[in-house]
Each structure stands twice: as C-alpha cells, then as structure tokens.
GROMACS .gro file of C-alpha atoms in nm:
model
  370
    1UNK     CA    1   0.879   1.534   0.293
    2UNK     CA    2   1.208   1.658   0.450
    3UNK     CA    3   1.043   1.970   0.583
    4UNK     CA    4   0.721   1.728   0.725
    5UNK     CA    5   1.041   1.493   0.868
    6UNK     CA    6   1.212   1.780   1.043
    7UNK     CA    7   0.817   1.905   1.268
    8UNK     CA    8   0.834   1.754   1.567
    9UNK     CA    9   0.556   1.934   1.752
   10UNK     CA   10   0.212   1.927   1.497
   11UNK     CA   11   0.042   1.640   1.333
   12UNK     CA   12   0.116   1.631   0.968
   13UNK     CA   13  -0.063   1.570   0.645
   14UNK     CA   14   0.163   1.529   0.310
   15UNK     CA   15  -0.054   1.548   0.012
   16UNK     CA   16   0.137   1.373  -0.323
   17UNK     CA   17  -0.052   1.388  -0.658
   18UNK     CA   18   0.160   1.103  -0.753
   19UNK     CA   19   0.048   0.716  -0.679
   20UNK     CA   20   0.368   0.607  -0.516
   21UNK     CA   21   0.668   0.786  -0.379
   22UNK     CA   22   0.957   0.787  -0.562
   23UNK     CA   23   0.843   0.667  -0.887
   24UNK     CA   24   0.899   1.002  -1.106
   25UNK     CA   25   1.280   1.002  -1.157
   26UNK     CA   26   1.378   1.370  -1.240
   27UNK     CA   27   1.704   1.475  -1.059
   28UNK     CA   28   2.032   1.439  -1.152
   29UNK     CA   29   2.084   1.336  -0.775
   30UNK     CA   30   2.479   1.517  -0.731
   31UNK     CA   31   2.470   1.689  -0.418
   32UNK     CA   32   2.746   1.776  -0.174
   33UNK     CA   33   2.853   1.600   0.114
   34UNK     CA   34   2.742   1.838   0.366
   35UNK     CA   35   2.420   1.849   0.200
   36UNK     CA   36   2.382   1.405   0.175
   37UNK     CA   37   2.407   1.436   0.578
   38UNK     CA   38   2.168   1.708   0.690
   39UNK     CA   39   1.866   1.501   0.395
   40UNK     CA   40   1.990   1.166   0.587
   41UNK     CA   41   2.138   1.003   0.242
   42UNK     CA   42   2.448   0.907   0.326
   43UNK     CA   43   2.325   0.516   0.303
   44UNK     CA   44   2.252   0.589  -0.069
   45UNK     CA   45   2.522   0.707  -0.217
   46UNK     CA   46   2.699   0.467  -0.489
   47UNK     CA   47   2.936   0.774  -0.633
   48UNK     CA   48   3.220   1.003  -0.442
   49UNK     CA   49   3.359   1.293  -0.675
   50UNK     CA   50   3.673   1.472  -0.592
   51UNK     CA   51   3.813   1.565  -0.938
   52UNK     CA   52   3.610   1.810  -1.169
   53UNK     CA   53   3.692   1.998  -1.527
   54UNK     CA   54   3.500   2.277  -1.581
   55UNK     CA   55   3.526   2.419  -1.919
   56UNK     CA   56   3.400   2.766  -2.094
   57UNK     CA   57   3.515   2.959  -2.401
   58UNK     CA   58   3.794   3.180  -2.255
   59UNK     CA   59   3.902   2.921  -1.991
   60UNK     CA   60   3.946   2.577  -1.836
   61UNK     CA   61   3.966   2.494  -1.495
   62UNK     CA   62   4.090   2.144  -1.368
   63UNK     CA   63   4.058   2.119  -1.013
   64UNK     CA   64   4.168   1.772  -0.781
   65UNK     CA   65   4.045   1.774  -0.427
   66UNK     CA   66   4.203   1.560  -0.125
   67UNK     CA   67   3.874   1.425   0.005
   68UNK     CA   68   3.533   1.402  -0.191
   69UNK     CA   69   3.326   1.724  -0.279
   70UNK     CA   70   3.026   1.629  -0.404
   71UNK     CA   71   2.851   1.269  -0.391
   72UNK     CA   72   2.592   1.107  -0.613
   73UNK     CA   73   2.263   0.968  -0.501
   74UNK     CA   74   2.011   0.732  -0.587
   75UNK     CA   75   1.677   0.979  -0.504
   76UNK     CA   76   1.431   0.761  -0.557
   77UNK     CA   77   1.513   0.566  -0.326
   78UNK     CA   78   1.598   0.826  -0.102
   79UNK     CA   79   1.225   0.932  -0.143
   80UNK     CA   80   1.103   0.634  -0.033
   81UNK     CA   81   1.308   0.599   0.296
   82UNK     CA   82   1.195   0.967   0.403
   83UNK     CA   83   0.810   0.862   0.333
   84UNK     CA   84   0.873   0.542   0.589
   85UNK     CA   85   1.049   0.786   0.843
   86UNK     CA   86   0.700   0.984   0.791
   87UNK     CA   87   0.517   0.680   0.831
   88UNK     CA   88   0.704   0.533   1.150
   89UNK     CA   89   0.711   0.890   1.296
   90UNK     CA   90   0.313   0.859   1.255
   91UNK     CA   91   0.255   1.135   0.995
   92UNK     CA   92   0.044   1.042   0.712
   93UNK     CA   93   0.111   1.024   0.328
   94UNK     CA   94  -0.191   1.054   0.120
   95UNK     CA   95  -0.087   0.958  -0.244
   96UNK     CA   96  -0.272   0.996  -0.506
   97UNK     CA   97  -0.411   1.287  -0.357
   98UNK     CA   98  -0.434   1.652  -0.540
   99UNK     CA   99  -0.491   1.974  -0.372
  100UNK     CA  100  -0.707   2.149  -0.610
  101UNK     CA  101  -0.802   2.449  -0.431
  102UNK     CA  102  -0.670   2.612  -0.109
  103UNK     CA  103  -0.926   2.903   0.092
  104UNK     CA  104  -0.829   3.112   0.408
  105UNK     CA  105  -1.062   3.018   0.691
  106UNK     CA  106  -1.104   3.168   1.048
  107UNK     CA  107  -0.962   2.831   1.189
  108UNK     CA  108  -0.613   2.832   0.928
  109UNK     CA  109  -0.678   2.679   0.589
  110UNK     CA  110  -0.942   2.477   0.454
  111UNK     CA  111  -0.793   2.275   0.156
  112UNK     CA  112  -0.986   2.101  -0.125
  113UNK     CA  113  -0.854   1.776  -0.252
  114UNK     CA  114  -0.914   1.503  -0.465
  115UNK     CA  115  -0.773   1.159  -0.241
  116UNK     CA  116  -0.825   0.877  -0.471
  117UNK     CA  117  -1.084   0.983  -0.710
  118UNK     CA  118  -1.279   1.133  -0.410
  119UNK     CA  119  -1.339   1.455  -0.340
  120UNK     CA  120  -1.217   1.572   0.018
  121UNK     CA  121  -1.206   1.857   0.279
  122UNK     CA  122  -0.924   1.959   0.555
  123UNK     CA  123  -0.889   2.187   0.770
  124UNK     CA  124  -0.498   2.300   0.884
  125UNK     CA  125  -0.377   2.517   1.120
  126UNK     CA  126  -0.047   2.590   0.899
  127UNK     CA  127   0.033   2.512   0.574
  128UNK     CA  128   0.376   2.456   0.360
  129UNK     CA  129   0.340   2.530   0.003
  130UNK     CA  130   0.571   2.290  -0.223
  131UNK     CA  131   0.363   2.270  -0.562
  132UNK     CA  132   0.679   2.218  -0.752
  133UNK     CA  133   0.627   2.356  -1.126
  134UNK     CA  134   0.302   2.500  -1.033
  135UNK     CA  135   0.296   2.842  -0.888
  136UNK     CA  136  -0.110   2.850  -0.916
  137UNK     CA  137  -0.132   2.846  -0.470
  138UNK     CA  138   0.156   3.044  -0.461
  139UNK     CA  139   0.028   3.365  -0.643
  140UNK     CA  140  -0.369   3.317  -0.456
  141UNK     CA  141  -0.169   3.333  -0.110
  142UNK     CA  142   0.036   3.674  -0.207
  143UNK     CA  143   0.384   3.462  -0.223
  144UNK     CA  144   0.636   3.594  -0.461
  145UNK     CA  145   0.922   3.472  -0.650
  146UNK     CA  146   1.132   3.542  -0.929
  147UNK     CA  147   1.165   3.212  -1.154
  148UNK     CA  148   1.302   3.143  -1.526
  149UNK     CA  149   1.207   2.819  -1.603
  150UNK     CA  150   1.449   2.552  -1.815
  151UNK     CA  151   1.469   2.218  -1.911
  152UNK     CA  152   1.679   1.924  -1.775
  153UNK     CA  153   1.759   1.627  -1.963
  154UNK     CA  154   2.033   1.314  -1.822
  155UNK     CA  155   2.118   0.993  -1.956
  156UNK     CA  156   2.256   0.704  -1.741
  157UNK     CA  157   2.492   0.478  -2.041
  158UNK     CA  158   2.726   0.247  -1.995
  159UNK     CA  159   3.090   0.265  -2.106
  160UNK     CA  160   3.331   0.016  -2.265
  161UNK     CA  161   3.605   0.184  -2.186
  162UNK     CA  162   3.603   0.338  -1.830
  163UNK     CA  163   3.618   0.686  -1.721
  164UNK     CA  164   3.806   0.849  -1.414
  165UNK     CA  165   3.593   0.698  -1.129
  166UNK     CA  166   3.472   1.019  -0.899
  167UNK     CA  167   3.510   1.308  -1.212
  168UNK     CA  168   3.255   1.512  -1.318
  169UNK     CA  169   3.304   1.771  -1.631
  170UNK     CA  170   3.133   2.034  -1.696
  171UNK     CA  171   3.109   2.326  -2.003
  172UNK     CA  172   2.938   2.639  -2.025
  173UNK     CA  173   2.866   2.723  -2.356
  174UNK     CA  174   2.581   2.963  -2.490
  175UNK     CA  175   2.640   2.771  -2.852
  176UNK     CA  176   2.561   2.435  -2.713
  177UNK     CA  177   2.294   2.533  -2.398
  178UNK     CA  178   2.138   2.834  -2.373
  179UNK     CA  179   2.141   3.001  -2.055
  180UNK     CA  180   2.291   2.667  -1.931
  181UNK     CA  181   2.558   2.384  -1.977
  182UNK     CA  182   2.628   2.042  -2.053
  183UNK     CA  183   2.802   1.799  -1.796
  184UNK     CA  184   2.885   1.438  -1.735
  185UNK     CA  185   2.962   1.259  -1.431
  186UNK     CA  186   3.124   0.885  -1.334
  187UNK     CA  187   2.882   0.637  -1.219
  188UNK     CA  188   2.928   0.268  -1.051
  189UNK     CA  189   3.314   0.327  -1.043
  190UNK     CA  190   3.345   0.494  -1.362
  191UNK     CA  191   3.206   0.207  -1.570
  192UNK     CA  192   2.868   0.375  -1.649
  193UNK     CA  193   2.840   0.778  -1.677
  194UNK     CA  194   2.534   1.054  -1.674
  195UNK     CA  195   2.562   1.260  -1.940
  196UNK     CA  196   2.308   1.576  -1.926
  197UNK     CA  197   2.219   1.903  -2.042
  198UNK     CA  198   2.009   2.189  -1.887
  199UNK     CA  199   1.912   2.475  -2.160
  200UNK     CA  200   1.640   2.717  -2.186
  201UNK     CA  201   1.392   2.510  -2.411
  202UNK     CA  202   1.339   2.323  -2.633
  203UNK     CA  203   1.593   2.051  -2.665
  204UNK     CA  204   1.522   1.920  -2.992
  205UNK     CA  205   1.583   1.529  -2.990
  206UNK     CA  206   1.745   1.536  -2.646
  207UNK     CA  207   1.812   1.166  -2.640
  208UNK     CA  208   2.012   1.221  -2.977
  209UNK     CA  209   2.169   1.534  -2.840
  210UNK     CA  210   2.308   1.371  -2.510
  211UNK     CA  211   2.455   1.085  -2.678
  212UNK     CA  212   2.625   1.331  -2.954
  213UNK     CA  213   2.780   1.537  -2.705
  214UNK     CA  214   2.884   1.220  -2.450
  215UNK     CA  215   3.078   1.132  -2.771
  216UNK     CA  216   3.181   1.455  -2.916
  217UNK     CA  217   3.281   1.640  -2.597
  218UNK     CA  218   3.363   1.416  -2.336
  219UNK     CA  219   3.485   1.131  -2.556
  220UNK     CA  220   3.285   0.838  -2.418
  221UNK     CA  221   3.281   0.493  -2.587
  222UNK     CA  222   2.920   0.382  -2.482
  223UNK     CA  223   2.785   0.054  -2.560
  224UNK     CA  224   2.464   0.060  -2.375
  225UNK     CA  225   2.202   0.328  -2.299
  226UNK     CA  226   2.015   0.332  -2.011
  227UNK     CA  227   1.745   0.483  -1.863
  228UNK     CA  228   1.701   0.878  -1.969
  229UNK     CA  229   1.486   1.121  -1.808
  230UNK     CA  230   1.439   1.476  -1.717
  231UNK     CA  231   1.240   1.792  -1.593
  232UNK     CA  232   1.179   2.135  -1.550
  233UNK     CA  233   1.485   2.314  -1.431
  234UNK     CA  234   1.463   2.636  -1.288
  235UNK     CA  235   1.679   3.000  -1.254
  236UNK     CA  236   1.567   3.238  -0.946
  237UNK     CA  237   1.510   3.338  -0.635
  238UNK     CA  238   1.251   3.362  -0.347
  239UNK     CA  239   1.121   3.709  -0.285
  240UNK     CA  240   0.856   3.625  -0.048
  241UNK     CA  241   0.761   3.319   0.123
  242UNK     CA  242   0.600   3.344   0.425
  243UNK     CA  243   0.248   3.489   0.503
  244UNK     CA  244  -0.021   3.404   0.779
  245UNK     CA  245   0.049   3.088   0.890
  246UNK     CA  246   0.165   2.952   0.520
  247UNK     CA  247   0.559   2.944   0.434
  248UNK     CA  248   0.647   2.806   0.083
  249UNK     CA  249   0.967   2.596  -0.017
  250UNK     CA  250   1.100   2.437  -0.330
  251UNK     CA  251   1.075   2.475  -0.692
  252UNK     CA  252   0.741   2.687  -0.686
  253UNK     CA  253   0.936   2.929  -0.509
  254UNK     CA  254   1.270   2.903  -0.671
  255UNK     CA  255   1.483   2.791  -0.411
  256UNK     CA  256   1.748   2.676  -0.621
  257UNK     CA  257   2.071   2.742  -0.614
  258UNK     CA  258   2.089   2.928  -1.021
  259UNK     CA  259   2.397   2.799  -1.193
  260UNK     CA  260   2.324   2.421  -1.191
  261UNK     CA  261   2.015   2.457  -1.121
  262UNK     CA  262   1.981   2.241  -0.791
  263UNK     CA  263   1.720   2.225  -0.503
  264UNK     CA  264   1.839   2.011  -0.255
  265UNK     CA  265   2.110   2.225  -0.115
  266UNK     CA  266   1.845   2.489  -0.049
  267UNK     CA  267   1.594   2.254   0.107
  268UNK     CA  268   1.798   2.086   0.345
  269UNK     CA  269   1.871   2.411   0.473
  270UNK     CA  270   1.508   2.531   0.506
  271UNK     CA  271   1.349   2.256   0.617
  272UNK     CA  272   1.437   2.232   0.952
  273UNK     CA  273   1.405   2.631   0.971
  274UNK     CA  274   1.065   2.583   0.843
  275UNK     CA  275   0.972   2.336   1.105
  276UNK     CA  276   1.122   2.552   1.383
  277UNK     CA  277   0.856   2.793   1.221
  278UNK     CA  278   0.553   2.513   1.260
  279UNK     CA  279   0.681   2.435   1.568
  280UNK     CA  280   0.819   2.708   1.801
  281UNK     CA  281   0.940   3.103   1.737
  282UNK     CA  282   0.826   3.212   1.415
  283UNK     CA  283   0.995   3.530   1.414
  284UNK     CA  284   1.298   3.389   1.483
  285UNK     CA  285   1.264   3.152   1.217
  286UNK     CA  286   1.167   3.357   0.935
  287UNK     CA  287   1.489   3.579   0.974
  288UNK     CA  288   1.660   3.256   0.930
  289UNK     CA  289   1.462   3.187   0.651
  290UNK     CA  290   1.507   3.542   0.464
  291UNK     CA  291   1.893   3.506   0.508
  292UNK     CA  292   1.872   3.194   0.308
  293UNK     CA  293   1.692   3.339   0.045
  294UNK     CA  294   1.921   3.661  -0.013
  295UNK     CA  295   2.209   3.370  -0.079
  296UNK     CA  296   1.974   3.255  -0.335
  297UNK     CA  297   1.932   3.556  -0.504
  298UNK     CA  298   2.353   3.597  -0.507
  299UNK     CA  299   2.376   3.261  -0.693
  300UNK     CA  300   2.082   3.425  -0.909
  301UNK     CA  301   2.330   3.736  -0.999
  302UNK     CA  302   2.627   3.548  -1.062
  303UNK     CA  303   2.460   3.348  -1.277
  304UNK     CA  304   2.280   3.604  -1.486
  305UNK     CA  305   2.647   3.796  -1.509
  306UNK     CA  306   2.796   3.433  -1.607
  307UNK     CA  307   2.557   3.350  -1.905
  308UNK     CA  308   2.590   3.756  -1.992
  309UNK     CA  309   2.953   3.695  -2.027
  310UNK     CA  310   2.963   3.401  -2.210
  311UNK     CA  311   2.698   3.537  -2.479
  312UNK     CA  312   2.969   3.806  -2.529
  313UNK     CA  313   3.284   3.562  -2.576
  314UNK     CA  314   3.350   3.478  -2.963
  315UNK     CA  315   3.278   3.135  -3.070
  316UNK     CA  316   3.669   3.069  -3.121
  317UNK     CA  317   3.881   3.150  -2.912
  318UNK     CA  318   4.225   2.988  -2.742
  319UNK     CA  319   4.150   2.907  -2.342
  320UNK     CA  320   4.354   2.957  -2.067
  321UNK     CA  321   4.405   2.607  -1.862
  322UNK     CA  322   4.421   2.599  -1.493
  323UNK     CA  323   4.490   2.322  -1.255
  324UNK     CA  324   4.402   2.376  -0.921
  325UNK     CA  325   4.451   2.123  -0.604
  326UNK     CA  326   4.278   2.201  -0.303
  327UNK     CA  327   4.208   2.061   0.010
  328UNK     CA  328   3.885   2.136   0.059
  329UNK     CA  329   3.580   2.249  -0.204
  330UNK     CA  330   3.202   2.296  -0.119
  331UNK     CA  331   3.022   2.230  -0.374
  332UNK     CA  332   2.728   2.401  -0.299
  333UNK     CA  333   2.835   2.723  -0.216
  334UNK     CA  334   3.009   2.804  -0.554
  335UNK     CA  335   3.108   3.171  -0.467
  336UNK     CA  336   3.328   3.035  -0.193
  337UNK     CA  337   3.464   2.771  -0.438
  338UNK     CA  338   3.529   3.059  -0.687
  339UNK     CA  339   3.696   3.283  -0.455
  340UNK     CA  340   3.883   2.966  -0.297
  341UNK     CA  341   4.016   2.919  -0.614
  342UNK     CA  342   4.114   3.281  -0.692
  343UNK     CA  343   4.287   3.258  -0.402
  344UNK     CA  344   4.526   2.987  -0.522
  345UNK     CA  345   4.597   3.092  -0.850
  346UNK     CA  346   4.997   3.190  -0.825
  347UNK     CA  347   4.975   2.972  -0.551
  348UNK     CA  348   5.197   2.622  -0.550
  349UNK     CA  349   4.912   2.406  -0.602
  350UNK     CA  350   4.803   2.593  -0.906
  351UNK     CA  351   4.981   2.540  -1.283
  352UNK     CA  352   4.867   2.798  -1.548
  353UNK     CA  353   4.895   2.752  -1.911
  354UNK     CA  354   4.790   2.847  -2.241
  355UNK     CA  355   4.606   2.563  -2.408
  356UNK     CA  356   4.696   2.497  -2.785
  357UNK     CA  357   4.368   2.403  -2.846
  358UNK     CA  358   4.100   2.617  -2.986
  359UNK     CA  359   3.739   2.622  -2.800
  360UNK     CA  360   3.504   2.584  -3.076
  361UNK     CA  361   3.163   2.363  -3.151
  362UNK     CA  362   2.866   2.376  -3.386
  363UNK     CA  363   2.550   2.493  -3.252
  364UNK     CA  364   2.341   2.171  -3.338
  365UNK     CA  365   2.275   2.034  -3.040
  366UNK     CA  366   1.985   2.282  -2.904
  367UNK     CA  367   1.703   2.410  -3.157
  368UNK     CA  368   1.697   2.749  -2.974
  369UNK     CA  369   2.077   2.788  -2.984
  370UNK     CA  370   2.055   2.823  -3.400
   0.00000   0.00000   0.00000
C-alpha cells in the first residue's frame, strides 16, 4: 500500500486476500524515527525510545541517547489510514481478493483472481509483487532472493510496577533463540511492556515462554496479559527483483533488514523508488533500487557472522559492561550505530567495566535450542 501511495502517474489496483485492512496484527511495530516520517506515521505513535540495553554472552551494552531513536507504532491502524489515502487518491482496494495465478501477456500481465468468491480477470501494464510469505509468483517470474525464514512471537502485558518509560532491552543468546533474540520494550509510558522473541522454529508454548522470560530476564511484575500475536520472521536478502515490467518488494523478497528482522525500514525506502519506476525513468530507478538491496545483504552478513559468534561463546561466561551516551543513534542502520559506538568507547561519554555477574540461562525456553 505504501508503494501504490507513493505512484502518482498510473491507475492502481491493490489486491488483499484479507477481508479488511488492518485486521491481521503481526508486527512488533518499533521503527525509527526517520523511518515513522517517510510511511506518514508520525500521528500514531504512543511510544518514544531513547535508552536501550543490549545484552549477549561476552558483553553488555547500555546506551542513553539525547533525543528519541526509535518510536513505537500502532500498525494497524496505520494500515488503515494508508488504505483511505488509496481510496481518497482514487486507487482501488479490492479485499477479499486472491491472486491465484499471474501469466505474461503481449499487453503486460494478465492476472487471475478470486474477488469475493468470484472468479476474475485483469489485465496490467506493470505489476509489483508483495506476496508476503509466499514466494510461489516470485520464482514463475525469474525473481530471486535469498530468505531463511523464522518465527516471531510478542506479548503486549501490563505491569504493576512500571518500567523505564522509552527503554527497550534486548539479548542475543543462541541458548534462549536460535539464530535470534529475545527483547522487551516500554509501552503507554512504561506501564504496559511487549515482551517478544524471534527464533528459528518452533517455539514450543510461546505464550508460556514470553511470560517466563518477561519475568526471568527482564524482571517484570505483570498482572495482566494482553493481546499476543506473531508471524513469520525472515533472514535475507534480495538478489533480483526487477524483470519486464514486474519489480517485487517486501517479505517475498526479503527486504528486511537481518538482525531484528524488520521490513519497514526497507520499504519506506523502496517504495517511492519503485513508483519512480511505474512512473518515470526506470533505469534510473532500478540502480536506486539495487543499491538498496546490497545494504540488505550487509545487514545479512553481519548477522550471519553475529549468530556464528555467539554459537561459539561458552554458556558462562563474565561480560564486559559498557555505557555509552550519544547524541544521536539510527536505529535502522545498525552498522553505523555499531561503528558510532566503537567510536566512543575511551571516549568521555563511555564507562567500561567488568560486570560481577555471570551470563548464564537454561535452554528451556525454545524446543529447538535443547
């Protein structure tokens, strides 16, 4: 829908399998500033996050930032506003509408779908691939990717005790989540938090899992659960992602950025590239786009190297503490974070210590981890 928001020059079709927009909550919904004001969210934001712990076997980093870094979101909502820009801009929504089959044509694409129950035909000039978990269009069109595929799983509870308003921790841990980590974040002022976990599957008893380690980790006294739910989460990189008038974007391509996980960072930067495609130089546009996805494909080294590391580091072992203050973090570009910090270390803003504690936990949490 961002990507439809952003063409200004063709009519558009959006096809949603779904019967509503915005009614399948999946996303964890933390994004960084920069990235709330190119997808228009600013209006829904109810959380601002400028202090973060970030926790792994050998080391802990504590790092306080003078303005807000990252921002939470309320996505569904956020759906549901870009489908009435759509609608106001006069570009249709068909929901409840499934593509089932897609066929090259002299004319562009003719598309098979069933809108409603009823079985329908289109033809498009251009298409934009963004079939989400399925790659079944994306392979018949010659697109490529490379994609590992894990599992998401957040909890929203509330807290009787509250906890830093605007902190979010985070620990990577192959013991705990498997080619991922386990996190938790302040909601509505620090009186309610999202605990989660992303881990290659399966999560056995997720529910049970998330509440263990909201207690057991980041010390939460919860009194209420809320709402929990979850999704595919994926590792990767786009490879290739345009062809004859057809560009894909998303999660069936794995434009993510590989260490958390996250696809909004990478779609609010394609989108309006994409439409610049659909709607003027496509040459141009497609450099822009292939620049993009060699970033991806960094994040999708450095994590790869991370999780290799980790798997190496015994299960006990003291940690090295860091506090870091900065003036300035962007959350979605983690390299520059990383060397940012680097940077600092020695630095006056920076205290470095040996922590007395030893980094240790079970491996219950995650049937795969055993």
């Amino acid at each position: 829908m961002l990507t439809a928001k952003c063409v200004r020059e063709n009519d558009v079709i959006v096809f949603e399998a779904l019967p509503s927009i915005g009614m399948r909550k999946h996303c964890a919904g933390i994004i960084s500033v920069s990235t709330s004001k190119l997808i228009n969210a600013e209006t829904f934001i109810d959380e601002r996050y400028d202090y973060a712990t970030i926790r792994m076997p050998l080391v802990s980093i504590e790092i306080s930032v003078k303005r807000p870094f990252a921002v939470h979101i309320d996505r569904c909502t956020h759906e549901k506003f870009l489908a009435k820009c759509l609608e106001d801009d006069g570009k249709r929504v068909l929901v409840k509408s499934r593509v089932v089959n897609v066929k090259r044509v002299s004319k562009g694409y003719e598309l098979l779908a069933r809108v409603d129950g009823v079985a329908k035909r289109f033809i498009v000039d251009k298409l934009v691939l963004a079939e989400g978990f399925s790659q079944r269009f994306l392979r018949k069109l010659g697109l490529q990717c490379v994609r590992e595929t894990l599992v998401g799983a957040q909890v929203v509870v509330e807290l009787g005790k509250r906890m830093r308003e605007g902190s979010m921790s985070i620990v990577f841990d192959e013991n705990l989540a498997r080619n991922g980590f386990v996190w938790c974040a302040s909601l509505s002022g620090g009186r309610k938090a999202l605990v989660g976990i992303v881990a290659k599957p399966p999560i056995e008893k997720p529910l049970a899992a998330l509440l263990a380690m909201a207690k057991e980790l980041f010390h939460l006294d919860i009194v209420k659960v809320h709402d929990m739910f979850g999704g595919h989460v994926f590792a990767g990189y786009p490879v290739t992602v345009v062809r004859r008038n057809v560009v894909a974007v998303g999660d069936c391509v794995a434009m993510v950025k590989s260490v958390s996980g996250g696809g909004l960072y990478a779609i609010s930067r394609v989108a309006p590239i994409v439409a610049y495609m659909l709607d003027g130089d496509e040459g141009k546009g497609a450099g822009e786009l292939y620049r993009l996805c060699g970033e991806l494909r960094e994040y999708y080294i450095l994590a790869k190297a991370l999780h290799k590391a980790l798997k190496l580091v015994p299960r006990r072992s003291e940690a090295l503490s860091i506090e870091v203050t900065l003036d300035y973090l962007d959350y979605d570009r983690y390299l520059r974070a990383l060397y940012a910090m680097m940077k600092t270390i020695g630095a006056e803003g920076v205290r470095i210590r040996w922590s007395a504690e030893v980094f240790t936990h079970e491996a219950k949490y995650v049937g795969e981890s055993h």
